[in-house]
Amino acid sequence: MPIAVSVNGLRVRYGPIEALHGVDLEFPAGAVTALIGRNGSGRTTLLNTLAGLVRPVAGTVTWLGEDITTWPADKRARAGVTLIPERGGIFPGLSVADNLTVFANGTDTTGRTQGGDIEPALAAFPVLEARLAQKARTLSGGEQQMLAVSRALLRPAKLLLLDELSQGLAPRIAGRLYEVVADLATADRTVILVEQHTGEALHRAEVVYTLSRGSVTFRGDPTEFRSRPQTTHRT
Ligand SMILES: Nc1ncnc2c1ncn2[C@@H]1O[C@H](COP(=O)(O)OP(=O)(O)OP(=O)(O)O)[C@@H](O)[C@H]1O
Ligand SMILES: [Mg+2]
C-alpha cells in the first residue's frame, strides 16, 4: 500500500511532560488506520500534531511526499486535512441546518467558496433531516457525532482524523458511524481513527497501531492484533 502520511522521530512536549517519545509511523493511502491506546497514551497529541495544532520539538510529518512539519493548521485544513476532535467538531449553538451549511460552504486553497449541498449528509444520516431546526447541543450523543462526521462528507477532506468517535455510544450507533467512515476511505482519501476500545474501529481498519505512554507498542493488521496474546486490555 502506498503511504500517504508518515511521522518520523516525532517528539512532542508540553512543558516538562514529553507526550510522544520519538514516534515513527506510516499511514497507508486510501485506507483506515486505527490508533489504539489508553487514556494519556498520546493519541490526541499525535492527531493534533498531524492537524498542525501541536508543533513537535523534534521529528517530521510528511504528507503526500511533502514535509509539512512547519505548516500551520489553517494551511493544512485548506489543503484537505480535517480533524474531528474528541467530543467536538460541531457548533453547539447553531442549528443542525446551519452546522451543515457551514460545513458545506468551506473555502478551498484558493479561498473560493465551494459546495453548499448538504444532501450527502442527510443521505448518510437520515435522522438529521428530522433535526434540522434543532440546536446541535440538543442532539443525542450519537446524533452529535453523526453531525460531526458530516463535515467529512461535505468537504473534500483528503486526510481525515477522527478522535474517539465512538466514545460513550451504543455499539449500533458506533457501527453506523464507522460504516460511513470506512466508505470515506478511497484512493485519494486517508482515514486515521483513534479509539480506546477496539470493537468497531478494529472491524473497519486495515492497519492497527497501539500507543502506550507515548511510544508505539504494536504494528500490524486487525487479525494480528486480535491474535496477539494478552492485548485486549493492555494497549
Ligand atoms: N495541553 C497539555 N498540557 C500538558 N500536558 C498535556 C496536554 N495535553 C496532553 N497532555 C499530556 O500528554 C499526555 C498524552 O495526552 P493525550 O491527550 O495525547 O492522550 P490520549 O491518548 O489522547 O488520552 P485521552 O484522550 O484519554 O486524554 C498525557 O500525559 C497528558 O496528560
Ligand atoms: Mg485523547
Short mmCIF file of C-alpha atoms and ligand atoms in Angstrom, two decimals:
data_model
loop_
_atom_site.label_atom_id
_atom_site.label_comp_id
_atom_site.label_asym_id
_atom_site.label_seq_id
_atom_site.Cartn_x
_atom_site.Cartn_y
_atom_site.Cartn_z
CA MET A 1 0.00 0.00 0.00
CA PRO A 2 1.41 3.45 -0.88
CA ILE A 3 1.98 5.69 2.12
CA ALA A 4 0.01 8.93 2.45
CA VAL A 5 1.36 10.17 5.76
CA SER A 6 4.42 9.34 7.77
CA VAL A 7 5.84 10.65 11.00
CA ASN A 8 9.49 10.17 11.83
CA GLY A 9 11.15 10.61 15.19
CA LEU A 10 8.19 12.62 16.42
CA ARG A 11 8.69 14.10 19.88
CA VAL A 12 6.09 16.32 21.49
CA ARG A 13 6.40 18.06 24.84
CA TYR A 14 4.02 20.03 26.99
CA GLY A 15 6.44 21.90 29.24
CA PRO A 16 8.23 19.24 31.28
CA ILE A 17 5.95 16.41 30.07
CA GLU A 18 7.01 14.52 26.96
CA ALA A 19 3.83 13.09 25.39
CA LEU A 20 5.44 11.41 22.33
CA HIS A 21 8.93 9.95 22.64
CA GLY A 22 10.15 9.77 19.07
CA VAL A 23 7.33 8.04 17.21
CA ASP A 24 7.78 6.52 13.73
CA LEU A 25 4.55 5.59 11.94
CA GLU A 26 3.29 5.22 8.39
CA PHE A 27 -0.33 5.60 7.31
CA PRO A 28 -1.32 3.96 4.01
CA ALA A 29 -3.18 5.98 1.38
CA GLY A 30 -6.84 5.21 0.83
CA ALA A 31 -7.12 3.04 3.93
CA VAL A 32 -8.38 3.24 7.50
CA THR A 33 -5.70 3.05 10.18
CA ALA A 34 -6.71 2.61 13.81
CA LEU A 35 -4.57 4.04 16.56
CA ILE A 36 -5.48 2.35 19.82
CA GLY A 37 -4.38 3.30 23.31
CA ARG A 38 -5.38 4.01 26.84
CA ASN A 39 -6.06 7.39 28.39
CA GLY A 40 -2.99 9.57 28.28
CA SER A 41 -1.11 7.40 25.78
CA GLY A 42 -0.59 10.31 23.37
CA ARG A 43 -3.25 9.57 20.75
CA THR A 44 -4.84 13.04 20.70
CA THR A 45 -1.36 14.57 20.72
CA LEU A 46 -0.49 12.62 17.58
CA LEU A 47 -3.70 13.63 15.77
CA ASN A 48 -3.25 17.25 16.80
CA THR A 49 0.31 17.15 15.53
CA LEU A 50 -0.92 15.85 12.17
CA ALA A 51 -3.53 18.62 12.10
CA GLY A 52 -0.90 21.27 12.89
CA LEU A 53 -2.38 22.25 16.25
CA VAL A 54 0.65 20.99 18.14
CA ARG A 55 4.25 21.63 16.99
CA PRO A 56 6.74 18.82 17.66
CA VAL A 57 10.07 19.62 19.32
CA ALA A 58 11.72 17.06 17.04
CA GLY A 59 10.83 14.87 14.10
CA THR A 60 8.95 15.34 10.86
CA VAL A 61 5.48 14.94 9.38
CA THR A 62 5.38 14.03 5.69
CA TRP A 63 2.15 14.13 3.70
CA LEU A 64 1.96 13.04 0.07
CA GLY A 65 5.72 13.29 -0.20
CA GLU A 66 5.96 16.81 1.21
CA ASP A 67 7.46 17.79 4.56
CA ILE A 68 4.56 19.66 6.23
CA THR A 69 6.07 19.78 9.74
CA THR A 70 6.03 23.57 9.83
CA TRP A 71 2.71 24.09 8.03
CA PRO A 72 0.22 25.90 10.27
CA ALA A 73 -3.16 24.29 10.95
CA ASP A 74 -5.12 26.59 8.64
CA LYS A 75 -2.88 25.77 5.68
CA ARG A 76 -3.31 22.05 6.35
CA ALA A 77 -7.07 22.45 6.68
CA ARG A 78 -7.31 24.26 3.35
CA ALA A 79 -5.20 21.54 1.75
CA GLY A 80 -7.64 18.88 2.96
CA VAL A 81 -6.63 17.82 6.47
CA THR A 82 -9.82 17.51 8.52
CA LEU A 83 -9.75 16.84 12.26
CA ILE A 84 -12.90 15.82 14.07
CA PRO A 85 -11.84 16.37 17.66
CA GLU A 86 -12.83 14.38 20.72
CA ARG A 87 -16.46 15.27 21.56
CA GLY A 88 -16.26 18.22 19.23
CA GLY A 89 -16.26 19.40 15.70
CA ILE A 90 -19.73 20.92 15.73
CA PHE A 91 -21.14 24.34 16.61
CA PRO A 92 -23.39 23.58 19.62
CA GLY A 93 -25.28 26.89 19.50
CA LEU A 94 -26.15 26.65 15.81
CA SER A 95 -28.99 24.63 14.36
CA VAL A 96 -28.24 21.35 12.62
CA ALA A 97 -29.09 23.01 9.30
CA ASP A 98 -26.67 25.86 9.96
CA ASN A 99 -23.91 23.46 11.01
CA LEU A 100 -24.34 21.53 7.76
CA THR A 101 -24.39 24.72 5.73
CA VAL A 102 -21.14 25.88 7.35
CA PHE A 103 -19.52 22.51 6.63
CA ALA A 104 -20.73 22.53 3.03
CA ASN A 105 -19.58 26.08 2.31
CA GLY A 106 -15.93 25.89 3.19
CA THR A 107 -13.26 27.56 1.14
CA ASP A 108 -10.65 25.73 -0.89
CA THR A 109 -6.93 26.51 -1.18
CA THR A 110 -7.65 29.46 -3.43
CA GLY A 111 -10.12 30.96 -0.95
CA ARG A 112 -13.11 30.37 -3.21
CA THR A 113 -16.36 29.36 -1.59
CA GLN A 114 -17.45 25.97 -2.78
CA GLY A 115 -20.04 23.29 -2.22
CA GLY A 116 -23.26 24.17 -0.48
CA ASP A 117 -25.14 20.90 -0.92
CA ILE A 118 -25.99 19.28 2.41
CA GLU A 119 -27.71 16.26 0.82
CA PRO A 120 -24.81 13.80 1.19
CA ALA A 121 -25.01 14.19 4.99
CA LEU A 122 -28.77 13.67 5.08
CA ALA A 123 -28.44 10.63 2.83
CA ALA A 124 -25.86 9.05 5.15
CA PHE A 125 -27.67 10.02 8.37
CA PRO A 126 -31.41 10.36 7.64
CA VAL A 127 -32.17 11.09 11.30
CA LEU A 128 -30.54 14.52 10.88
CA GLU A 129 -33.28 15.54 8.45
CA ALA A 130 -35.82 15.50 11.28
CA ARG A 131 -33.45 17.56 13.46
CA LEU A 132 -32.56 20.36 11.03
CA ALA A 133 -34.15 23.14 13.09
CA GLN A 134 -32.78 21.89 16.41
CA LYS A 135 -29.71 23.40 18.09
CA ALA A 136 -26.81 20.99 17.76
CA ARG A 137 -26.32 20.92 21.52
CA THR A 138 -29.75 19.37 21.99
CA LEU A 139 -28.92 16.33 19.85
CA SER A 140 -28.18 12.94 21.42
CA GLY A 141 -24.52 11.93 21.67
CA GLY A 142 -24.81 9.69 18.63
CA GLU A 143 -26.58 12.35 16.58
CA GLN A 144 -23.90 14.89 17.52
CA GLN A 145 -21.23 12.52 16.22
CA MET A 146 -23.23 11.98 13.02
CA LEU A 147 -23.28 15.73 12.59
CA ALA A 148 -19.53 15.89 13.27
CA VAL A 149 -18.81 13.19 10.66
CA SER A 150 -20.99 15.12 8.21
CA ARG A 151 -18.17 17.65 7.98
CA ALA A 152 -16.11 14.98 6.25
CA LEU A 153 -18.99 14.11 3.94
CA LEU A 154 -19.49 17.69 2.82
CA ARG A 155 -15.86 18.78 2.44
CA PRO A 156 -13.20 17.41 0.14
CA ALA A 157 -11.17 16.03 3.07
CA LYS A 158 -8.07 14.19 1.89
CA LEU A 159 -6.79 13.24 5.31
CA LEU A 160 -9.47 12.58 7.88
CA LEU A 161 -8.50 12.45 11.56
CA LEU A 162 -11.15 11.14 13.97
CA ASP A 163 -10.63 11.32 17.72
CA GLU A 164 -12.67 8.81 19.76
CA LEU A 165 -15.74 8.92 17.60
CA SER A 166 -17.46 6.05 19.40
CA GLN A 167 -16.90 7.28 22.93
CA GLY A 168 -20.00 6.66 25.04
CA LEU A 169 -22.13 5.46 22.13
CA ALA A 170 -24.24 2.32 21.81
CA PRO A 171 -22.50 -0.28 19.60
CA ARG A 172 -25.23 0.00 16.96
CA ILE A 173 -24.69 3.77 16.59
CA ALA A 174 -20.91 3.43 16.64
CA GLY A 175 -21.26 0.73 13.98
CA ARG A 176 -23.24 3.01 11.68
CA LEU A 177 -20.74 5.86 12.13
CA TYR A 178 -17.82 3.60 11.30
CA GLU A 179 -19.65 2.17 8.31
CA VAL A 180 -19.87 5.71 6.89
CA VAL A 181 -16.26 6.43 7.85
CA ALA A 182 -14.99 3.25 6.19
CA ASP A 183 -16.78 4.27 2.97
CA LEU A 184 -14.90 7.57 3.08
CA ALA A 185 -11.54 5.84 2.73
CA THR A 186 -10.95 5.86 -1.01
CA ALA A 187 -7.92 6.12 -3.27
CA ASP A 188 -7.46 9.82 -2.57
CA ARG A 189 -8.73 9.89 1.00
CA THR A 190 -6.88 8.50 4.01
CA VAL A 191 -8.51 7.95 7.40
CA ILE A 192 -6.79 7.78 10.78
CA LEU A 193 -9.00 7.00 13.73
CA VAL A 194 -8.18 7.00 17.39
CA GLU A 195 -10.02 4.82 19.86
CA GLN A 196 -9.61 3.39 23.31
CA HIS A 197 -11.81 0.38 22.78
CA THR A 198 -11.06 -1.76 19.82
CA GLY A 199 -14.52 -3.02 18.75
CA GLU A 200 -15.96 -1.14 15.80
CA ALA A 201 -12.75 0.68 15.00
CA LEU A 202 -10.87 -2.57 14.59
CA HIS A 203 -13.64 -4.03 12.48
CA ARG A 204 -13.19 -1.25 9.91
CA ALA A 205 -9.41 -0.77 9.98
CA GLU A 206 -6.82 -2.25 7.67
CA VAL A 207 -3.82 -1.25 9.78
CA VAL A 208 -3.62 -1.12 13.57
CA TYR A 209 -1.10 0.61 15.80
CA THR A 210 -1.11 0.84 19.56
CA LEU A 211 0.41 3.63 21.56
CA SER A 212 1.37 3.28 25.19
CA ARG A 213 2.76 6.19 27.19
CA GLY A 214 3.97 7.98 24.12
CA SER A 215 5.58 5.04 22.31
CA VAL A 216 4.38 2.62 19.63
CA THR A 217 3.83 -0.84 21.12
CA PHE A 218 2.17 -2.74 18.26
CA ARG A 219 2.10 -2.61 14.47
CA GLY A 220 0.03 -4.96 12.36
CA ASP A 221 -3.37 -5.74 10.90
CA PRO A 222 -6.57 -6.43 12.85
CA THR A 223 -6.09 -10.23 12.68
CA GLU A 224 -2.59 -9.98 14.09
CA PHE A 225 -3.83 -7.57 16.71
CA ARG A 226 -6.59 -9.92 17.84
CA SER A 227 -4.31 -12.93 17.95
CA ARG A 228 -1.65 -11.11 19.92
CA PRO A 229 -1.50 -12.61 23.41
CA GLN A 230 -2.90 -10.53 26.31
CA THR A 231 -3.51 -7.48 24.17
CA THR A 232 -7.10 -6.52 24.74
CA HIS A 233 -6.72 -4.53 27.89
CA ARG A 234 -3.01 -3.91 27.74
CA THR A 235 -2.71 -1.38 24.97
N1 LIG B 1 -2.18 20.70 26.83
C1 LIG B 1 -1.50 19.85 27.60
N2 LIG B 1 -0.68 20.30 28.58
C2 LIG B 1 0.04 19.45 29.35
N3 LIG B 1 0.02 18.11 29.22
C3 LIG B 1 -0.77 17.61 28.26
C4 LIG B 1 -1.58 18.44 27.40
N4 LIG B 1 -2.26 17.64 26.54
C5 LIG B 1 -1.90 16.38 26.86
N5 LIG B 1 -1.01 16.35 27.88
C6 LIG B 1 -0.37 15.15 28.46
O1 LIG B 1 0.20 14.42 27.40
C7 LIG B 1 -0.03 13.03 27.55
C8 LIG B 1 -0.78 12.48 26.34
O2 LIG B 1 -2.08 13.08 26.29
P1 LIG B 1 -3.09 12.85 25.08
O3 LIG B 1 -4.24 13.74 25.31
O4 LIG B 1 -2.37 12.94 23.81
O5 LIG B 1 -3.51 11.32 25.33
P2 LIG B 1 -4.74 10.48 24.78
O6 LIG B 1 -4.18 9.16 24.40
O7 LIG B 1 -5.47 11.24 23.75
O8 LIG B 1 -5.65 10.25 26.07
P3 LIG B 1 -7.07 10.88 26.50
O9 LIG B 1 -7.87 11.13 25.28
O10 LIG B 1 -7.64 9.88 27.38
O11 LIG B 1 -6.72 12.14 27.21
C9 LIG B 1 -0.76 12.88 28.86
O12 LIG B 1 0.18 12.59 29.86
C10 LIG B 1 -1.39 14.23 29.08
O13 LIG B 1 -1.53 14.49 30.43
MG MG B 2 -7.40 11.88 23.59
#
